[in-house]
Tab-separated table of C-alpha atoms in Angstrom:
chain	number	residue	atom	x	y	z
A	10	MET	CA	0.084	0.266	-0.160
A	11	VAL	CA	1.144	3.648	-0.943
A	12	VAL	CA	1.223	5.983	1.686
A	13	ALA	CA	2.336	10.000	0.622
A	14	LYS	CA	1.442	13.472	1.578
A	15	LYS	CA	-2.114	13.749	-0.769
A	16	ASN	CA	-1.187	18.282	-1.319
A	17	VAL	CA	1.568	20.002	-2.491
A	18	SER	CA	0.811	23.606	-2.366
A	19	PHE	CA	-2.939	23.367	-1.124
A	20	MET	CA	-3.103	20.912	-4.891
A	21	LEU	CA	-4.893	17.411	-3.669
A	22	PHE	CA	-3.741	14.278	-6.301
A	23	THR	CA	-6.656	11.878	-8.011
A	24	ASP	CA	-5.269	8.005	-7.494
A	25	ARG	CA	-4.424	8.297	-11.679
A	26	GLU	CA	-2.711	11.597	-11.107
A	27	ASN	CA	-0.288	10.208	-8.648
A	28	LEU	CA	0.144	7.169	-10.894
A	29	LEU	CA	1.151	9.783	-13.205
A	30	LEU	CA	4.233	10.920	-10.731
A	31	ARG	CA	5.805	8.472	-9.867
A	32	ILE	CA	5.565	7.437	-13.344
A	33	LEU	CA	7.606	10.590	-14.322
A	34	ASN	CA	9.827	10.299	-11.075
A	35	VAL	CA	11.198	6.811	-12.252
A	36	PHE	CA	11.964	7.011	-16.187
A	37	GLY	CA	11.947	11.343	-16.511
A	38	TYR	CA	9.613	12.362	-19.350
A	39	ALA	CA	6.463	10.865	-21.350
A	40	ASP	CA	4.413	12.604	-24.223
A	41	LYS	CA	1.394	14.479	-23.379
A	42	LYS	CA	-0.419	12.075	-24.723
A	43	LEU	CA	-0.073	9.449	-21.154
A	44	MET	CA	-1.303	13.013	-18.937
A	45	ILE	CA	-4.142	13.046	-21.654
A	46	ASP	CA	-5.288	9.113	-21.315
A	47	LEU	CA	-4.016	8.436	-17.511
A	48	ILE	CA	-6.370	11.379	-16.141
A	49	GLY	CA	-8.216	12.308	-18.930
A	50	GLU	CA	-11.236	9.306	-18.775
A	51	ASP	CA	-12.263	11.020	-15.587
A	52	SER	CA	-12.008	14.487	-16.509
A	53	ASN	CA	-13.560	16.851	-19.525
A	54	GLU	CA	-11.180	18.495	-21.600
A	55	ARG	CA	-12.076	21.931	-19.665
A	56	SER	CA	-11.200	20.405	-16.172
A	57	LEU	CA	-7.821	18.579	-17.862
A	58	ARG	CA	-6.639	21.342	-18.523
A	59	PHE	CA	-6.685	23.560	-16.220
A	60	ARG	CA	-5.337	21.052	-13.684
A	61	ARG	CA	-2.561	20.481	-16.278
A	62	MET	CA	-1.442	24.784	-15.944
A	63	SER	CA	-2.654	24.122	-11.916
A	64	MET	CA	0.492	21.413	-11.645
A	65	LYS	CA	2.908	23.434	-14.502
A	66	LYS	CA	1.955	26.766	-11.802
A	67	LEU	CA	2.672	24.945	-8.971
A	68	LYS	CA	6.021	23.370	-10.613
A	69	ILE	CA	3.823	19.744	-10.043
A	70	ILE	CA	4.911	19.117	-13.493
A	71	GLU	CA	7.583	21.207	-16.412
A	72	GLU	CA	6.432	21.245	-20.380
A	73	PHE	CA	8.468	20.951	-23.585
A	74	MET	CA	8.849	19.959	-27.332
A	75	THR	CA	10.525	17.707	-29.334
A	76	GLY	CA	10.158	16.111	-32.854
A	77	PHE	CA	8.115	13.628	-33.531
A	78	PRO	CA	8.312	9.887	-32.450
A	79	ILE	CA	8.729	6.914	-34.894
A	80	GLY	CA	5.554	6.031	-36.441
A	81	TYR	CA	3.399	8.930	-34.559
A	82	ASN	CA	2.474	12.149	-36.493
A	83	PRO	CA	-0.703	13.561	-36.450
A	84	LYS	CA	-1.744	15.549	-38.913
A	85	GLY	CA	-1.827	18.828	-38.427
A	86	LYS	CA	0.157	18.198	-35.602
A	87	GLU	CA	2.971	20.727	-35.141
A	88	THR	CA	4.188	19.935	-31.778
A	89	TYR	CA	5.243	17.663	-29.802
A	90	TYR	CA	4.629	18.053	-26.638
A	91	CYS	CA	6.324	16.240	-23.238
A	92	LEU	CA	6.097	16.103	-19.683
A	93	THR	CA	9.010	15.741	-16.813
A	94	LEU	CA	8.981	16.374	-13.449
A	95	GLY	CA	9.414	20.251	-11.745
A	96	GLU	CA	10.698	21.067	-8.490
A	97	ASN	CA	8.409	19.979	-6.075
A	98	GLY	CA	6.852	17.157	-8.432
A	99	LEU	CA	10.662	15.635	-7.310
A	100	GLY	CA	10.088	16.220	-3.993
A	101	TYR	CA	6.865	15.896	-3.481
A	102	CYS	CA	7.720	12.267	-4.564
A	103	ALA	CA	9.878	11.647	-2.065
A	104	ASN	CA	6.898	10.543	0.040
A	105	PHE	CA	6.269	7.246	-2.192
A	106	PRO	CA	8.586	4.316	-2.551
A	107	GLU	CA	10.431	5.057	-4.791
A	108	GLY	CA	10.918	7.701	-3.565
A	109	LYS	CA	13.212	11.385	-4.491
A	110	GLN	CA	14.792	9.234	-8.170
A	111	ASP	CA	17.902	11.728	-9.569
A	112	LYS	CA	16.618	14.528	-12.328
A	113	ARG	CA	17.434	13.737	-15.667
A	114	VAL	CA	18.466	16.210	-17.912
A	115	ALA	CA	16.488	15.383	-21.635
A	116	GLU	CA	19.555	14.374	-24.252
A	117	SER	CA	19.479	16.318	-27.501
A	118	TRP	CA	18.831	12.255	-29.402
A	119	GLU	CA	15.266	13.015	-29.908
A	120	PRO	CA	14.953	8.877	-30.402
A	121	HIS	CA	16.603	8.023	-26.073
A	122	LEU	CA	13.666	10.901	-25.196
A	123	HIS	CA	11.287	8.335	-26.860
A	124	HIS	CA	12.752	4.856	-25.646
A	125	ASP	CA	11.675	6.877	-22.414
A	126	PHE	CA	8.230	7.848	-22.938
A	127	ILE	CA	7.294	4.432	-24.064
A	128	LEU	CA	8.317	2.972	-20.879
A	129	SER	CA	6.290	5.835	-18.861
A	130	ARG	CA	3.966	4.160	-21.438
A	131	VAL	CA	4.455	0.371	-20.447
A	132	ALA	CA	4.699	1.176	-17.348
A	133	MET	CA	1.089	3.008	-16.964
A	134	GLU	CA	-0.638	0.292	-18.909
A	135	ILE	CA	0.630	-2.670	-16.687
A	136	CYS	CA	0.058	-0.977	-13.405
A	137	ILE	CA	-3.929	0.138	-14.568
A	138	ALA	CA	-4.483	-3.525	-16.075
A	139	LEU	CA	-2.774	-4.948	-12.718
A	140	GLU	CA	-4.711	-2.660	-10.506
A	141	ALA	CA	-7.801	-3.258	-12.360
A	142	SER	CA	-7.871	-7.663	-11.473
A	143	GLY	CA	-6.858	-6.281	-7.947
A	144	PHE	CA	-3.186	-6.319	-7.548
A	145	GLU	CA	-1.532	-3.271	-5.260
A	146	ILE	CA	1.820	-1.831	-6.594
A	147	GLU	CA	4.277	-1.408	-5.004
A	148	LYS	CA	7.274	0.160	-6.734
A	149	ILE	CA	8.178	1.207	-9.824
A	150	MET	CA	11.708	1.043	-11.035
A	151	ASN	CA	13.836	1.788	-14.038
A	152	GLU	CA	17.042	0.017	-15.200
A	153	SER	CA	19.062	1.833	-12.660
A	154	GLY	CA	16.763	0.926	-9.365
A	155	ASP	CA	17.299	-2.465	-6.956
A	156	PHE	CA	18.653	-4.511	-9.240
A	157	LYS	CA	22.037	-2.915	-10.430
A	158	GLU	CA	24.259	-4.658	-7.547
A	159	LEU	CA	22.420	-8.009	-7.417
A	160	THR	CA	22.062	-9.415	-10.632
A	161	SER	CA	23.323	-10.136	-14.209
A	162	ILE	CA	20.437	-8.161	-15.537
A	163	ARG	CA	18.933	-5.096	-15.608
A	164	PRO	CA	15.377	-4.554	-16.942
A	165	ASP	CA	14.576	-1.534	-19.027
A	166	GLY	CA	11.534	-0.709	-16.397
A	167	THR	CA	10.365	-3.417	-13.471
A	168	ILE	CA	6.683	-3.084	-11.444
A	169	LEU	CA	6.060	-4.443	-8.286
A	170	PHE	CA	3.184	-5.843	-7.180
A	171	SER	CA	1.814	-7.870	-4.865
A	172	THR	CA	-1.610	-9.269	-3.795
A	173	ASN	CA	-4.501	-7.378	-2.220
A	174	THR	CA	-5.364	-10.831	0.322
A	175	GLU	CA	-4.655	-11.737	3.954
A	176	ASN	CA	-2.155	-13.600	2.397
A	177	VAL	CA	-0.234	-11.251	1.005
A	178	LYS	CA	2.079	-12.659	-2.072
A	179	PHE	CA	4.168	-10.375	-4.464
A	180	GLY	CA	5.129	-10.512	-8.433
A	181	ALA	CA	7.455	-9.066	-10.330
A	182	ILE	CA	6.425	-8.141	-13.980
A	183	PHE	CA	10.298	-6.901	-16.336
A	184	ILE	CA	10.081	-4.258	-19.534
A	185	GLU	CA	12.296	-4.927	-22.186
A	186	VAL	CA	12.293	-2.041	-24.442
A	187	GLU	CA	14.100	-3.261	-27.925
A	188	ARG	CA	13.905	-0.163	-30.569
A	189	HIS	CA	16.346	-1.929	-33.197
A	190	TYR	CA	15.945	-5.502	-34.250
A	191	LEU	CA	17.531	-8.797	-31.863
A	192	GLU	CA	20.940	-10.634	-33.058
A	193	GLN	CA	19.921	-13.242	-32.239
A	194	GLU	CA	23.528	-14.421	-29.677
A	195	ALA	CA	21.915	-10.505	-27.065
A	196	VAL	CA	19.025	-12.576	-27.067
A	197	ALA	CA	20.128	-16.019	-25.405
A	198	ARG	CA	22.466	-14.140	-23.705
A	199	LYS	CA	19.610	-12.150	-21.867
A	200	LEU	CA	16.410	-14.249	-21.594
A	201	SER	CA	19.634	-16.933	-20.223
A	202	ARG	CA	21.124	-14.228	-17.976
A	203	TYR	CA	16.812	-13.950	-16.832
A	204	ALA	CA	16.822	-17.747	-15.728
A	205	THR	CA	19.514	-17.524	-13.442
A	206	ALA	CA	18.468	-14.716	-12.387
A	207	ILE	CA	15.379	-15.928	-12.112
A	208	HIS	CA	16.663	-19.362	-10.492
A	209	GLU	CA	19.352	-18.165	-8.240
A	210	GLU	CA	16.524	-15.861	-6.640
A	211	LYS	CA	18.364	-12.887	-6.909
A	212	PHE	CA	15.360	-11.047	-7.756
A	213	ASP	CA	13.875	-12.054	-4.467
A	214	LYS	CA	16.885	-11.070	-2.914
A	215	ALA	CA	17.182	-7.790	-4.204
A	216	VAL	CA	13.317	-6.287	-3.367
A	217	GLY	CA	14.114	-7.858	-0.201
A	218	PHE	CA	10.921	-10.362	-0.377
A	219	ASP	CA	9.953	-13.649	-2.118
A	220	LEU	CA	8.409	-12.813	-5.676
A	221	SER	CA	6.109	-16.075	-5.896
A	222	GLN	CA	5.452	-14.932	-9.795
A	223	VAL	CA	7.776	-13.367	-12.094
A	224	ARG	CA	7.053	-12.490	-15.863
A	225	VAL	CA	9.544	-10.561	-18.663
A	226	VAL	CA	7.585	-8.595	-21.238
A	227	TYR	CA	9.521	-7.256	-24.284
A	228	VAL	CA	8.104	-4.379	-26.225
A	229	SER	CA	8.951	-3.348	-30.050
A	230	THR	CA	8.403	-0.780	-31.452
A	231	THR	CA	7.218	-2.102	-34.901
A	232	ILE	CA	5.364	-4.805	-35.843
A	233	ASN	CA	8.828	-6.133	-38.432
A	234	LYS	CA	10.394	-5.943	-35.245
A	235	PHE	CA	7.815	-8.010	-33.373
A	236	ASN	CA	7.564	-10.654	-35.615
A	237	ASN	CA	11.610	-10.086	-35.880
A	238	GLY	CA	11.233	-10.442	-31.877
A	239	ILE	CA	8.846	-13.875	-31.611
A	240	GLU	CA	11.409	-15.611	-34.094
A	241	LYS	CA	14.540	-15.149	-32.518
A	242	ILE	CA	12.975	-16.187	-29.220
A	243	LYS	CA	10.871	-19.307	-30.565
A	244	THR	CA	15.039	-19.717	-31.921
A	245	VAL	CA	16.490	-18.928	-28.742
A	246	GLY	CA	13.705	-20.522	-25.974
A	247	TYR	CA	13.958	-20.262	-23.166
A	248	LYS	CA	12.587	-21.205	-19.648
A	249	GLY	CA	11.676	-20.308	-15.930
A	250	TYR	CA	9.627	-18.132	-16.540
A	251	ASP	CA	6.691	-16.215	-18.514
A	252	LEU	CA	7.977	-14.736	-21.547
A	253	LEU	CA	5.343	-12.062	-23.405
A	254	CYS	CA	6.302	-10.149	-26.827
A	255	ILE	CA	3.704	-6.420	-27.108
A	256	GLU	CA	4.152	-4.278	-29.859
A	257	TYR	CA	4.229	-1.064	-28.890
A	258	HIS	CA	1.208	0.149	-30.728
A	259	ASP	CA	-0.968	-2.580	-30.543
A	260	LEU	CA	-0.853	-1.345	-26.250
A	261	MET	CA	-1.191	2.538	-27.578
A	262	GLU	CA	-4.785	1.376	-29.270
A	263	LYS	CA	-6.422	-0.907	-26.802
A	264	HIS	CA	-5.121	0.408	-23.858
A	265	VAL	CA	-5.455	-2.344	-20.780
A	266	ASP	CA	-7.392	-4.305	-23.649
A	267	ALA	CA	-4.207	-5.032	-25.207
A	268	LEU	CA	-2.961	-9.521	-25.625
A	269	TYR	CA	0.675	-9.500	-24.345
A	270	THR	CA	2.140	-12.953	-27.153
A	271	TYR	CA	3.390	-15.867	-25.792
A	272	PRO	CA	6.528	-16.492	-28.244
A	273	PHE	CA	6.518	-20.438	-28.852
A	274	THR	CA	2.746	-20.909	-29.050
A	275	GLY	CA	1.322	-17.691	-30.427
A	276	GLN	CA	-1.186	-17.794	-27.527
A	277	LYS	CA	-2.665	-14.218	-27.029
A	278	VAL	CA	-3.403	-13.036	-23.118
A	279	LYS	CA	-4.868	-10.243	-21.392
A	280	ILE	CA	-1.010	-9.237	-18.893
A	281	THR	CA	-2.635	-10.499	-15.761
A	282	GLU	CA	-3.822	-13.206	-17.313
A	283	ARG	CA	-2.325	-16.538	-15.820
A	284	ILE	CA	-1.508	-14.503	-12.364
A	285	PRO	CA	-4.318	-15.301	-9.592
A	286	LYS	CA	-5.206	-13.537	-6.650
A	287	GLU	CA	-3.276	-16.475	-4.496
A	288	ILE	CA	-0.380	-16.376	-6.542
A	289	GLY	CA	1.723	-19.582	-6.920
A	290	SER	CA	5.448	-20.340	-7.306
A	291	ASN	CA	7.594	-19.872	-10.482
A	292	HIS	CA	10.377	-20.861	-8.840
A	293	GLY	CA	12.385	-24.363	-10.099
């Protein structure tokens, strides 16, 4: 359960706004559309604009412009607005389990920013899906999180969650964003490292509790890269954990109803399927 102060300079935040701030705190940047999708369903356009402007005025968030990411260039749009935390937003996030993260300076190399945008979006969609299925979000982490000292692999992003039951159990979803075509050798190395870290319970030791369920999600930025990734993973093989693949724009369109693909069988499932409320062990 997250416990945090609920106001900054007399502004109250909704649960969805708190999730947005946590994600910006961890991954640094997001596109403005994430805020619209995350908060907009609970607000009309006028109230959403008021909330956004109020958060800017209080230095909770900042906005800046960048070029369009690959595959996203709406007709008639000339500017692409991005979000990051402001000075007071960083201070506010110290109240969350992630703690206050170091402020990362925006890179002039736009693909790097787009990588953060994708991570922020994927993390948001997974968190909402987990909460809708009755799970609690314990902690959100980037690649510089708790695993950098204890494992040979650092996921791009991690969502730690727990069951909202009397016998609380914990799980983790690891996010890998692939902006390039996968090389078979690199795939084999990464999947092997995941298998070793999971089998030896290194992730468990890093976070300080047993992870009864772990799942790795590969996110590809185009359909061709998605198909390439599926083939490379099938060729290499893996065992000992769940691995799912999804194409980013499919996730953007379908949100919590998006279907993730098991590489070997081609079976498509939602991100929370096969994660029962009473999570069973998948180690060994």
